[in-house]
């Protein structure tokens, strides 16, 4: 098994708001291994963005670490001083954001924005940083780097801006690259290009990637392992194949069933209801309220993680030996079978 | 860029033409003449009017005035010893500009600093203090402020002279004494500038600090002061610059009361007296001059905007 580069243990993140404490991340644990891509999927508000922002130490000012540890290179990020974090951010752990249209400083030249991070962490001279920035621009597949260095973000298309953001993130060859929905704001053809680029560069520098998305199609494309989040918790985690073709949690069923494929006919499935309010999260399995498979115990007690394989775990009472046998939705069964055929 | 400037200058010419035309005909609607005076007879008034060409039909007068303007002749004052309007303005302008620019520069700098502090330490004591100060500053009229300042700093403490003093070697008034006497009027004027700039700066900076590129800047590993100095301030200042232009104008025109208060022989005083006395060409002249200042300052601000905001610079350039 590959080396662990990041270990998140029992992480809890709360936000103070006027309507009370929002428990955005509730007891989340996962590991990231060297060179792998871990995708965290879940709908809006499931806590995936907050989880990765917590890893960067970039929580909004009303957020705080309630509990848990984030171990990176032997140190706990959750208790780290701001000053120490400055050496990690952009250097050891870097981040690519969702909207390339707004994530670059509109009044600063592209070259300067790239050079800034190089000079900050590598103590490089202006000339060295310049040369390195030019190489980076070429690396992310943009031509005329010298000319591009002197341009401003508004002279770049969305896809190119995202390439620049990726260049900034990779400038110091980080150990971990966090990508927070990096393709959501791009159109589909550009999405594919950006994903390919990221995969490519990941191999080159050997970084681990944490990929946040709500687009399962993207997950299938990039992820080695997948963690499914719901209402601030991870409900299922496994290799991409396991989660896609042998999902066990009813929420994962719902997610996959609502993803169209070539055989989809008629109305697309949608999970009924809305996610719970995380100011006062429900007792037990948070998904029980929306699940047709919910049992009495689901409303009372949080299910533990059940081991399905060495890499595949799911937190649902359905996996308990006392639970009745249920058949997942038709579409999941079909996919399982279809996959068996392919493999 | 050059083409842009030329276009704008041409637009200024058109604007000025419209302003002069409107002003001219509006003045025609005012009752009375520059010669309203109990001591002279209607016949004498008619004679005076004929002498100055005021008996001609409005259109003819208008064309004559316009012709003069094109040749650089803005007419003469009827009341002030037949002095040329140009000279009168040139004479009074420096005082107004000195006090106005003092108030503007001081106000903008202090306003930006306070606003930035409020935004950076949002929801702190500082923030609330500055917000209250801004409300007070915008709501208190400058003449109330002036009266208060005069009472406190002149009467009570005796730190400043009551009235504005022009430098005058004969009276023994040095330049320094003159500047000293300008401080109070400038400060009364600047109070509004401080408040307005502060409020604007605060809300802009708060917005910028919440933007994605600031998050990215933090994700790069920059510390707080680097994030603010390198990325936040410049972006927040862009919109603030736009209000400086109109504010400069309102300082020049709005210094009217302050000029009365501190006895400053400035442009506003000149205009006010001209209005009282139906001194047509003087009103026209000062009005047009104000309008001219306005459009020129707006142009300067727009050009400045281009310097600080690359998005605008390049669109104008190509």
XYZ file of C-alpha atoms in Angstrom:
661
model
C 0.000 0.000 0.000
C 1.237 3.461 -0.867
C 2.342 5.938 1.747
C -0.189 8.140 3.472
C 0.427 11.830 2.809
C -2.592 13.203 4.604
C -4.652 11.834 7.405
C -7.911 13.423 8.431
C -9.187 12.054 11.713
C -12.607 12.723 13.204
C -12.668 16.206 11.775
C -15.496 18.452 12.948
C -15.907 21.977 11.649
C -18.563 24.361 12.919
C -19.628 27.825 11.802
C -21.077 30.393 14.119
C -24.105 32.036 12.526
C -27.042 34.075 13.740
C -29.293 31.055 13.574
C -26.922 28.932 15.602
C -23.890 26.728 15.137
C -23.817 25.124 11.716
C -22.190 21.717 12.007
C -20.801 21.668 8.489
C -18.365 18.792 8.869
C -19.298 16.078 11.336
C -16.757 13.485 12.259
C -15.047 13.016 8.925
C -12.036 10.730 8.603
C -10.127 9.787 5.503
C -6.618 9.243 4.255
C -4.931 10.426 1.113
C -2.196 8.228 -0.319
C 0.795 9.262 -2.334
C 0.058 9.931 -5.986
C -3.594 8.978 -5.864
C -6.672 10.969 -6.761
C -9.367 10.968 -4.139
C -12.694 12.373 -5.258
C -15.098 13.729 -2.691
C -18.610 13.838 -4.078
C -21.847 15.082 -2.651
C -24.531 17.643 -3.301
C -24.224 21.330 -2.469
C -23.963 21.909 1.244
C -22.729 18.426 2.040
C -19.561 19.832 3.544
C -17.077 18.818 0.876
C -15.788 22.318 0.208
C -15.529 23.075 3.911
C -13.544 19.880 4.421
C -10.887 20.865 1.916
C -10.822 24.481 3.043
C -10.172 23.130 6.526
C -7.214 21.215 5.112
C -5.866 24.484 3.708
C -6.566 26.334 6.940
C -8.789 28.680 4.919
C -12.012 28.523 6.905
C -14.170 31.651 6.830
C -13.709 33.836 9.891
C -16.810 32.452 11.619
C -15.688 28.850 11.187
C -13.524 26.858 13.575
C -12.148 23.365 14.158
C -14.385 21.834 16.767
C -12.597 18.540 16.954
C -10.273 16.203 15.136
C -6.910 16.272 13.464
C -5.548 16.935 10.019
C -2.129 15.335 9.924
C 0.202 16.451 7.189
C 3.931 15.777 7.256
C 3.702 14.929 10.893
C 1.931 18.106 11.936
C -1.665 18.883 12.772
C -3.011 21.576 10.486
C -6.088 22.089 12.644
C -4.032 23.505 15.499
C -1.400 25.229 13.402
C -0.527 28.908 13.754
C -1.330 31.143 10.802
C 2.386 31.730 10.249
C 3.109 28.038 9.813
C 0.186 27.718 7.450
C 1.740 30.322 5.152
C 4.589 27.914 4.474
C 2.210 25.097 3.625
C -0.334 26.935 1.502
C 0.616 27.249 -2.135
C 3.817 25.381 -1.374
C 3.098 21.935 0.087
C -0.667 21.979 -0.422
C -2.117 24.015 -3.260
C -5.640 24.641 -4.404
C -7.521 25.190 -7.635
C -10.834 26.918 -7.283
C -14.209 26.575 -8.891
C -14.618 29.725 -10.904
C -11.624 30.724 -13.019
C -13.448 33.896 -14.084
C -13.157 35.357 -10.610
C -10.208 33.624 -9.030
C -7.439 35.682 -10.605
C -6.671 39.232 -9.524
C -8.153 41.349 -12.354
C -5.617 44.149 -11.956
C -2.418 42.150 -11.836
C -0.516 40.793 -14.810
C -0.708 37.031 -15.229
C 3.056 36.680 -15.095
C 3.266 38.538 -11.821
C 0.531 36.389 -10.300
C 2.477 33.247 -11.147
C 5.842 34.672 -10.144
C 4.415 35.834 -6.843
C 3.965 32.328 -5.508
C 7.358 31.175 -6.817
C 9.189 34.060 -5.230
C 7.292 33.625 -1.991
C 8.119 29.986 -1.401
C 11.280 29.311 -3.342
C 13.139 32.495 -2.490
C 13.881 32.783 -6.175
C 15.268 35.903 -7.800
C 13.045 37.862 -10.142
C 14.828 36.435 -13.165
C 14.575 32.842 -11.957
C 10.922 33.287 -11.130
C 10.306 34.758 -14.563
C 11.919 31.825 -16.324
C 10.036 29.379 -14.173
C 6.720 31.129 -14.800
C 7.306 30.941 -18.543
C 7.956 27.224 -18.278
C 4.783 26.809 -16.234
C 2.682 28.625 -18.799
C 4.054 26.339 -21.475
C 3.487 23.361 -19.244
C -0.221 24.090 -18.904
C -0.495 24.299 -22.667
C -0.658 28.011 -23.406
C 1.372 29.324 -26.334
C 3.344 32.590 -26.529
C 4.205 32.539 -22.842
C 6.339 35.698 -22.997
C 3.461 37.683 -24.396
C 0.962 36.030 -22.070
C 3.043 36.974 -19.035
C 2.286 40.609 -19.696
C -1.435 40.215 -20.127
C -4.258 40.566 -17.671
C -6.841 37.938 -16.743
C -9.594 39.519 -18.814
C -7.553 38.790 -21.938
C -7.818 35.060 -21.228
C -10.751 32.734 -21.832
C -12.256 30.790 -18.937
C -10.417 27.608 -19.813
C -7.099 29.415 -20.134
C -7.627 31.165 -16.839
C -8.164 27.822 -15.187
C -4.915 26.657 -16.779
C -3.197 29.652 -15.201
C -4.736 28.868 -11.819
C -3.437 25.325 -12.218
C -0.013 26.707 -13.126
C -0.054 28.790 -9.943
C -1.099 25.777 -7.903
C 1.624 23.574 -9.344
C 4.356 26.228 -9.309
C 5.934 24.884 -6.138
C 5.277 21.228 -6.933
C 2.967 20.636 -3.992
C 2.531 17.313 -2.270
C -1.220 17.677 -2.385
C -3.326 19.471 -4.948
C -6.844 20.280 -3.900
C -9.234 20.896 -6.755
C -12.539 22.373 -5.618
C -14.918 21.747 -8.511
C -12.327 22.973 -11.016
C -14.430 22.249 -14.073
C -17.906 23.194 -12.878
C -17.766 26.674 -14.396
C -16.368 25.500 -17.732
C -18.158 24.141 -20.758
C -17.935 20.455 -21.459
C -15.195 20.378 -24.104
C -12.984 22.607 -21.991
C -13.796 20.461 -18.960
C -12.317 17.433 -20.647
C -9.169 19.356 -21.610
C -8.669 20.650 -18.088
C -9.194 17.194 -16.596
C -6.656 15.696 -18.994
C -4.206 18.453 -18.174
C -4.606 17.870 -14.462
C -4.119 14.128 -14.802
C -1.076 14.726 -16.930
C 0.557 17.178 -14.561
C -0.313 15.111 -11.533
C 1.743 12.269 -13.010
C 4.601 14.620 -13.827
C 5.001 16.023 -10.351
C 3.653 13.035 -8.483
C 1.179 14.943 -6.352
C -1.863 13.523 -4.659
C -5.093 15.139 -5.697
C -8.218 15.713 -3.687
C -10.919 16.363 -6.214
C -14.171 17.909 -5.085
C -17.098 17.636 -7.419
C -20.779 16.950 -7.676
C -20.372 15.695 -11.215
C -20.167 11.909 -11.169
C -19.104 11.831 -14.789
C -16.000 13.761 -13.835
C -15.370 11.427 -10.917
C -15.419 8.386 -13.158
C -12.876 10.129 -15.343
C -10.317 11.108 -12.730
C -10.697 9.320 -9.436
C -8.830 6.348 -8.008
C -10.935 6.403 -4.888
C -14.235 8.091 -4.111
C -15.664 9.379 -0.858
C -19.367 10.200 -0.842
C -20.396 12.939 1.567
C -23.834 13.681 2.862
C -24.864 16.221 5.500
C -21.341 16.739 6.770
C -20.383 13.066 6.945
C -18.735 10.563 4.672
C -21.321 7.859 4.032
C -19.386 5.637 1.674
C -15.808 5.366 0.557
C -14.148 2.969 -1.863
C -12.289 2.660 -5.118
C -13.998 4.307 -8.063
C -15.131 0.931 -9.391
C -16.523 -0.128 -6.059
C -18.508 3.023 -5.539
C -19.770 3.220 -9.089
C -20.618 -0.377 -9.732
C -21.236 -1.809 -6.320
C -22.551 1.057 -4.203
C -23.976 0.120 -0.827
C -25.339 3.258 0.799
C -28.870 4.293 -0.211
C -27.600 7.839 -0.770
C -24.979 6.604 -3.215
C -27.724 4.631 -4.939
C -29.743 7.787 -5.255
C -26.799 9.753 -6.607
C -25.916 7.175 -9.208
C -29.524 6.597 -10.174
C -29.901 10.295 -10.865
C -26.958 10.282 -13.265
C -28.126 9.837 -16.851
C -26.435 7.269 -19.053
C -26.930 6.087 -22.613
C -29.759 3.756 -21.586
C -31.693 6.374 -19.649
C -35.222 6.733 -20.921
C -38.110 8.871 -19.741
C -37.844 10.950 -16.645
C -34.520 11.048 -14.824
C -34.578 9.899 -11.216
C -34.201 12.568 -8.548
C -33.642 12.012 -4.835
C -36.787 13.269 -3.089
C -36.612 15.984 -0.442
C -33.772 18.297 0.510
C -30.688 17.876 2.697
C -31.219 18.496 6.410
C -30.435 21.741 8.166
C -27.033 21.352 9.746
C -27.763 23.714 12.622
C -29.620 20.815 14.196
C -28.703 17.714 12.195
C -31.042 14.750 12.574
C -30.257 11.925 14.937
C -29.152 8.724 13.307
C -28.522 8.428 9.601
C -29.064 11.905 8.157
C -30.262 10.424 4.891
C -33.023 8.389 6.517
C -35.559 11.177 6.010
C -35.187 10.934 2.250
C -34.560 7.244 1.946
C -37.170 4.659 1.039
C -34.924 2.048 2.619
C -34.872 3.706 6.018
C -35.416 1.470 9.009
C -36.399 2.437 12.524
C -32.824 2.312 13.732
C -31.801 4.801 11.038
C -33.746 7.506 12.825
C -32.175 6.750 16.159
C -28.559 5.888 15.823
C -25.750 6.874 13.537
C -24.637 3.735 11.671
C -20.984 2.727 11.990
C -18.808 2.005 8.970
C -19.223 -1.520 7.671
C -16.342 -3.039 5.818
C -17.216 -4.454 2.415
C -13.672 -4.929 1.193
C -10.241 -3.693 2.232
C -10.906 -0.464 0.426
C -14.695 -0.218 0.512
C -16.640 1.004 3.518
C -20.172 2.297 3.916
C -22.073 3.706 6.865
C -25.551 2.250 6.597
C -27.513 -0.067 8.862
C -28.504 -2.024 5.753
C -25.116 -3.723 5.947
C -25.731 -4.936 9.477
C -26.213 -8.668 9.698
C -29.547 -8.139 11.435
C -30.847 -5.937 8.609
C -33.322 -7.366 6.087
C -32.081 -8.038 2.582
C -33.092 -5.209 0.270
C -32.707 -4.898 -3.456
C -31.240 -1.631 -4.591
C -33.089 0.365 -7.255
C -33.389 -1.336 -10.597
C -30.949 0.998 -12.261
C -28.188 0.127 -9.765
C -28.759 -3.585 -10.279
C -28.592 -3.059 -14.018
C -25.375 -1.112 -13.763
C -23.832 -3.755 -11.582
C -24.630 -6.376 -14.191
C -23.548 -4.257 -17.097
C -20.226 -3.675 -15.386
C -19.700 -7.358 -14.757
C -20.046 -7.821 -18.495
C -17.421 -5.210 -19.266
C -14.931 -6.380 -16.657
C -5.331 55.984 -26.213
C -4.666 59.227 -28.063
C -7.759 58.742 -30.152
C -9.770 58.168 -27.017
C -8.507 61.414 -25.511
C -9.280 63.351 -28.697
C -12.770 61.903 -28.800
C -13.331 62.904 -25.216
C -12.034 66.440 -25.811
C -14.398 66.850 -28.726
C -17.219 65.692 -26.505
C -16.193 68.292 -23.960
C -16.519 71.005 -26.612
C -20.017 69.817 -27.439
C -20.942 69.655 -23.762
C -19.703 73.161 -23.179
C -21.696 74.452 -26.125
C -24.877 72.921 -24.710
C -24.142 74.275 -21.242
C -23.510 77.795 -22.473
C -26.622 77.743 -24.639
C -28.876 76.494 -21.857
C -27.412 78.900 -19.343
C -27.744 81.812 -21.675
C -31.420 81.305 -22.390
C -32.255 80.438 -18.807
C -30.750 83.741 -17.745
C -32.987 85.494 -20.241
C -35.944 84.247 -18.216
C -34.806 86.048 -15.079
C -36.613 89.266 -14.257
C -34.733 92.498 -14.073
C -31.463 93.683 -15.510
C -27.984 94.496 -14.230
C -29.116 98.093 -13.989
C -31.909 97.658 -11.467
C -31.318 100.521 -9.133
C -33.763 102.890 -7.463
C -31.610 105.840 -8.279
C -31.780 105.681 -12.060
C -34.823 106.250 -14.235
C -36.318 103.745 -16.673
C -35.060 105.896 -19.512
C -31.549 105.671 -18.183
C -31.941 101.911 -17.849
C -32.982 101.718 -21.498
C -29.974 103.779 -22.484
C -27.638 101.544 -20.522
C -29.199 98.462 -22.072
C -28.690 99.888 -25.532
C -25.116 100.732 -24.704
C -24.355 97.162 -23.679
C -26.447 95.647 -26.451
C -28.992 94.139 -24.085
C -31.908 95.564 -26.085
C -31.256 93.290 -29.058
C -33.390 90.140 -29.560
C -32.140 87.206 -27.439
C -30.983 85.244 -30.478
C -28.812 88.076 -31.657
C -27.325 88.528 -28.179
C -26.703 84.815 -27.980
C -24.845 84.690 -31.284
C -22.805 87.701 -30.293
C -21.874 86.096 -26.982
C -21.016 82.825 -28.669
C -18.804 84.593 -31.145
C -17.001 86.251 -28.292
C -16.553 82.940 -26.479
C -15.034 81.334 -29.554
C -12.554 84.201 -29.702
C -11.809 83.841 -26.025
C -13.829 86.852 -24.931
C -16.249 86.059 -22.110
C -17.526 89.601 -21.773
C -17.135 92.000 -18.916
C -18.834 92.395 -15.596
C -21.530 95.055 -15.445
C -20.955 95.710 -11.809
C -17.315 95.215 -10.996
C -15.659 98.154 -12.682
C -16.153 96.673 -16.126
C -13.515 94.090 -15.412
C -13.235 91.168 -17.782
C -15.015 88.026 -16.565
C -11.896 86.029 -17.400
C -9.753 88.172 -15.135
C -12.264 88.069 -12.310
C -12.338 84.284 -12.381
C -8.578 84.053 -12.645
C -8.349 86.375 -9.694
C -10.694 84.474 -7.375
C -10.030 80.936 -8.506
C -6.751 80.300 -6.644
C -8.331 80.815 -3.232
C -11.148 78.404 -3.946
C -8.817 75.854 -5.473
C -6.306 76.081 -2.647
C -8.860 75.419 0.045
C -10.749 72.882 -2.046
C -7.723 70.814 -2.976
C -6.474 70.911 0.572
C -9.813 69.555 1.757
C -9.921 66.994 -1.039
C -6.429 65.599 -0.585
C -6.666 65.491 3.177
C -10.193 64.075 3.098
C -9.497 61.392 0.537
C -6.342 60.158 2.242
C -7.897 60.069 5.687
C -11.107 58.569 4.286
C -9.299 55.783 2.472
C -7.219 54.952 5.521
C -10.174 54.883 7.902
C -12.346 52.976 5.434
C -9.636 50.402 4.848
C -9.110 49.934 8.579
C -12.837 49.481 9.086
C -13.018 46.861 6.350
C -9.941 44.965 7.492
C -11.059 44.910 11.116
C -14.654 44.330 10.228
C -17.197 44.250 13.055
C -14.593 45.451 15.518
C -14.823 48.561 17.654
C -12.930 50.431 14.941
C -15.435 49.462 12.310
C -18.421 50.644 14.337
C -16.649 53.829 15.328
C -15.833 54.666 11.726
C -19.356 53.842 10.574
C -20.873 56.180 13.135
C -18.364 58.846 12.195
C -19.357 58.475 8.565
C -23.046 58.926 9.295
C -22.299 61.983 11.404
C -20.000 63.367 8.755
C -22.505 63.015 5.954
C -25.425 64.358 7.972
C -23.822 67.443 9.486
C -23.860 70.268 6.960
C -20.493 71.880 6.444
C -21.635 75.230 7.796
C -22.672 73.688 11.108
C -19.299 72.052 11.190
C -17.693 75.370 10.348
C -19.538 77.170 13.133
C -18.568 74.496 15.603
C -14.938 74.569 14.527
C -14.848 78.340 14.665
C -16.282 78.376 18.134
C -14.002 75.705 19.493
C -10.708 76.290 17.731
C -10.888 80.035 17.239
C -12.872 81.395 20.150
C -12.036 78.838 22.825
C -8.560 77.715 21.939
C -7.421 80.565 19.749
C -5.385 78.250 17.533
C -6.544 79.712 14.241
C -7.511 83.132 12.929
C -11.200 83.799 12.333
C -10.932 84.798 8.740
C -9.048 83.752 5.696
C -5.961 85.862 5.027
C -4.375 86.348 1.667
C -0.598 86.580 1.721
C 0.213 90.267 1.798
C 3.664 91.678 2.413
C 2.360 95.119 3.312
C 0.117 93.806 6.080
C 2.833 91.447 7.220
C 0.893 88.331 6.294
C 3.252 85.580 5.245
C 2.412 82.624 3.050
C 2.591 80.419 6.091
C 0.055 82.564 7.949
C -2.205 82.378 4.957
C -1.966 78.606 4.832
C -2.626 78.523 8.550
C -5.818 80.495 8.044
C -6.912 78.056 5.353
C -6.768 75.020 7.599
C -10.098 75.527 9.322
C -12.163 76.137 6.183
C -10.414 73.227 4.497
C -11.109 70.968 7.417
C -14.797 71.965 7.543
C -15.059 71.036 3.894
C -13.092 67.838 4.227
C -15.361 66.350 6.816
C -17.861 65.379 4.177
C -15.095 64.072 1.920
C -13.713 61.918 4.702
C -17.099 60.413 5.455
C -18.045 59.747 1.865
C -14.672 58.251 0.940
C -14.599 56.195 4.084
C -17.992 54.633 3.528
C -17.187 53.880 -0.062
C -13.781 52.475 0.686
C -15.121 50.293 3.449
C -17.853 48.682 1.387
C -15.597 48.189 -1.626
C -12.826 46.632 0.400
C -15.225 44.367 2.268
C -16.493 43.119 -1.068
C -13.002 42.645 -2.479
C -11.845 40.808 0.636
C -14.674 38.332 0.120
C -13.792 37.701 -3.504
C -12.377 34.537 -4.977
C -9.073 36.066 -5.986
C -8.370 37.064 -2.411
C -9.036 33.478 -1.385
C -6.607 32.370 -4.084
C -4.063 34.897 -2.875
C -4.397 33.442 0.611
C -4.184 29.928 -0.809
C -0.862 30.936 -2.336
C 0.480 31.376 1.156
C 0.595 35.162 1.290
C 0.129 36.624 4.731
C -2.603 39.046 5.596
C -0.707 42.238 4.945
C 0.665 40.924 1.645
C -2.831 39.961 0.540
C -4.144 43.407 1.387
C -1.269 45.442 -0.003
C -0.751 43.478 -3.207
C -4.238 42.406 -4.136
C -7.026 43.971 -2.117
C -6.260 47.690 -1.949
C -5.731 48.308 -5.639
C -8.948 46.563 -6.558
C -10.912 48.383 -3.890
C -9.481 51.759 -4.904
C -10.752 51.559 -8.477
C -14.372 52.438 -7.679
C -13.271 54.922 -5.024
C -11.428 56.938 -7.640
C -14.633 57.466 -9.577
C -16.234 59.388 -6.747
C -13.256 61.687 -6.313
C -14.145 63.594 -9.478
C -17.692 64.532 -8.572
C -16.525 65.174 -5.041
C -13.922 67.648 -6.242
C -16.666 69.496 -8.103
C -18.977 69.542 -5.139
C -16.126 70.941 -3.096
C -15.616 73.780 -5.549
C -19.284 74.615 -5.911
C -20.261 73.639 -2.402
C -17.665 75.765 -0.736
C -20.084 78.665 -1.105
C -21.201 78.709 2.501
C -17.742 78.031 3.816
C -16.346 80.902 1.775
C -18.911 83.196 3.337
C -18.153 81.865 6.788
C -14.441 82.383 6.622
C -14.477 85.426 4.398
C -12.666 83.745 1.563
C -12.692 85.869 -1.603
C -13.331 82.862 -3.826
C -15.266 81.801 -6.849
C -18.476 80.929 -5.032
C -18.643 84.359 -3.502
C -18.131 85.866 -6.916
C -20.982 83.790 -8.351
C -23.313 84.535 -5.497
C -22.859 88.284 -5.822
C -23.246 88.050 -9.582
C -26.576 86.265 -9.162
C -27.824 88.927 -6.729
C -26.980 91.666 -9.176
C -28.056 90.102 -12.463
C -24.487 90.349 -13.653
C -25.238 88.215 -16.712
C -21.855 87.630 -18.216
C -20.288 86.996 -14.876
C -22.925 84.376 -14.020
C -22.496 82.818 -17.427
C -18.759 82.899 -17.112
C -18.566 81.344 -13.656
C -21.220 78.759 -14.497
C -19.481 77.760 -17.674
C -16.218 77.602 -15.841
C -17.694 75.255 -13.254
C -19.091 73.066 -16.003
C -15.745 73.108 -17.738
C -13.993 72.055 -14.539
C -16.521 69.305 -14.122
C -16.020 67.733 -17.517
C -12.273 68.109 -17.331
C -12.120 66.458 -13.918
C -14.373 63.675 -15.115
C -12.004 63.175 -18.029
C -8.994 63.102 -15.747
C -10.705 60.597 -13.491
C -11.559 58.398 -16.468
C -7.968 58.501 -17.635
C -6.779 57.740 -14.127
C -9.203 54.865 -14.018
C -7.489 53.474 -17.075
C -4.122 53.701 -15.377
C -5.281 51.721 -12.380
C -7.671 49.287 -14.091
C -6.137 47.362 -16.998
C -9.516 46.191 -18.269
C -10.486 49.724 -19.189
C -7.073 50.769 -20.395
C -6.908 48.158 -23.086
C -10.406 48.594 -24.378
C -9.730 52.285 -24.864
C -6.341 51.602 -26.371
C -7.265 49.442 -29.285
